[in-house]
Amino acid sequence: MVPTKIGIRQLVEFILRSGDLNPMANSQNTALKGAQIHRRLQKKRGADYEKEYAVKRVVEVAGTELTVEGRADGVVIGDELFIEEIKTSDPTYDELSENTKTLYWSQAKVYGAILSQDLDYEQVTIQLTYYQRPTDDVLEQQQTFSRQELSEFFDELINEYQEWVRRQRDWRSVRNQSAQKLAFPFSEYRAGQRELAVAVYKTILTEQRLFVEAPTGTGKTISTLFPSIKAIGEAKMERIFYLTAKQSTQHVAEEALELMAEGGLKLKSITLTAKDKIIFPEEVGVNPENNPYMLGYYDRVKDGIQDVLDHENQLTKEVIQKYAKKHTLDPFEFSLDLSLFCDLIIGDYNYLFDPRVYLQRYFSNVDKGNFFLIDEAHNLVSRSREMYSAEINTDQVVKAQELFETSGHDVDSSTVKRWLNRLGNELTIIQNTFEKENKEALVDYQPLGPLENVMLKFNEAVREWLPKQPDGDLTDQILSVFFACSVYLKIAEYYDESYRIIIKKTEVGINVQEQILDPSPYLDASLKKGRGAVFFSATLSPVDYYQETLGSSDALSLRMDSPFEQRQQNILITDYIDTRFANREESLPQIVASIDTLVSAKAGNYLIFCPSYAYLDQIASAFRVLRPEVQVEQQNNQMSPEDRTAFLDKFRTPSATTLVGFAVLGGIFSEGIDLTDEQLIGVGIVSVGLPGLSVERNLLRDYFDEKNGHGFEYAYQLPGMNHVLQAAGRLIRTKRDRGNVVLMDQRFAGYRYLKLFPKHWSNYRQISSIFDLKKAVNGFWQR
């Protein structure tokens, strides 16, 4: 059995942390910046200074092995034993809470307790080095401890933690036995499911990465979760992270778990929900010092955790909120603390990959006990670029300046106001340069150092000023600028040759954007924090594109056949329609006539996907004129969640008449929705889905042209084709579904696109006229 393992910092914080939860008191540093500061300080030490010294102790606790491990920032082994612990944060040392200082010293004392015994020293000198980032001030404090008192301190920590170890040991026994006995939750495997499950299991055993293109209907979720859980039962690993782009796919994972639980599985899972969607309404807009769910949080959280673990296995949003309310705990932070005791963590991509919000409690160090399942992996390409990009604009700063002028403010506000004005001035300097160029956008390869320096000073002033201010519009807007600066500064730490600075015009000034073009090295670094990963989606072709852009060029790949019969859908390419921008007006009558031909062959529900809202409006309006008696529903860019539900409900309500829905390619209705049986019997796709021309896309094109010669494909063609495949995939969801897919663009008939067709589209037909289209559509329904 894999020994119970805990990091030294994690152990200290779990046992000794007390008092209030105050996220605003946390440092704005990234792990990268902290590491840079650590290295800078470590380089100043002597030749006998050993940095990042591994510290490990295995102790017998509650009948099981507990591995306590970490890395001391610096150790000197000489006549005396010297240990240095370096901490980096934004507040001054005096501004830190007493509990925070206790945690700092306690972590170093655990290093001392272990090393004084391992290296046989009777006493240890511990130095706490505190680096205040905004000012570059360094404070050094030393204390000397005997081996005896450090040993007693360590033993007290372990004794207090042993009840949690006992709980974890007992649970693992129950969990592993149930996982070993677990049978596949269906009477038989669908076509390809066993192959996929075996491939996932082998990937876990060999600690590799696997890309799986598994068409709709394969049962990707159960086929990846089931072998992963079996591997946990055999002690091959300890924890699964099931990462998604959308909440809807998280529900699919929850349903798969419920199904396996009915089959006897005992597994603790948690679904992590975004903060703004899980906190209580009464917390919104309330400062931490006035929030009852944060005040005294650490004094109550252990009781809350114990209560949940005693009574629940599947921790959904509703379950977490129920116990958070009962124990007066902030539900978002409570969910993160609960996750430490769970075997499966379901959440957004950003919990692993986003440098601003990733789960440091798991991913500060490598842990081969963690394995990653990455659902709908095609979405991670664009999402990862968003994670590693940032922006700030003049509009935010001007609004804050205006509020300063209209709000009464005391002398304590003068520093913040001065640095806010300096920030505005720096943006004005950049704007003047931009306007002289007289271009749509200005692109630079170098970071904007002077702007970053002013941001840093502004944030330092805000941190000191904010706690003294009453809530109001001014503080809200200052916070808005503060957070924009914080994100910009964090991303600036990653700036390398794959970044560009993009400057564009806004309503009152400019927008300055740090745009990454290739985040693959950072994705690779995140994935190396665990044992391995499986990327899966219905659309991952060509696989080498996804492997390269997702930082996994050496990964394995598996392309599965569709479980459905080809004759269930009729793939038709209209080579008489040219949707290129210069020909759109001319092709409009042919597009509308083709849609009319598609929907006239059989009464039912249809979806027509268009590349933009403007083009959609044009096509839908023309169709209404041609067929005023047909019910039309149209997506718009202002739809609320209720509007989206109402749109889909129209398709799910049985009717003997025809319904035609117009939606945008790449939008909310083009993937992740299920309309089965007679709810959808035809799909029309207008154009090859190329993203609109933009500065960002052109930079991406140029970057990959230079890197691998595939700039146009990576920037435009492949993202567009993915949208096409996802939209077409709405049609056939079960073995009972059938219908026509009409691809309305002659470019689909060219080799550049035909080579991207999935295997189950090999029965496509090329159509040369409206007359031929009518014969093909009618013939399909007659067959």
PDB file of C-alpha atoms in Angstrom, residues 31 93 197 434 626 679:
ATOM      1  CA  ALA A  31       5.281  30.505  -7.399  1.00  0.00           C
ATOM      2  CA  TYR A  93       6.784  41.600   8.594  1.00  0.00           C
ATOM      3  CA  ALA A 197     -10.243   1.633 -20.747  1.00  0.00           C
ATOM      4  CA  PHE A 434       0.423  54.473 -30.364  1.00  0.00           C
ATOM      5  CA  LEU A 626     -38.755  32.906 -47.866  1.00  0.00           C
ATOM      6  CA  GLN A 679     -35.275  16.518 -31.078  1.00  0.00           C
TER       7      GLN A 679
END
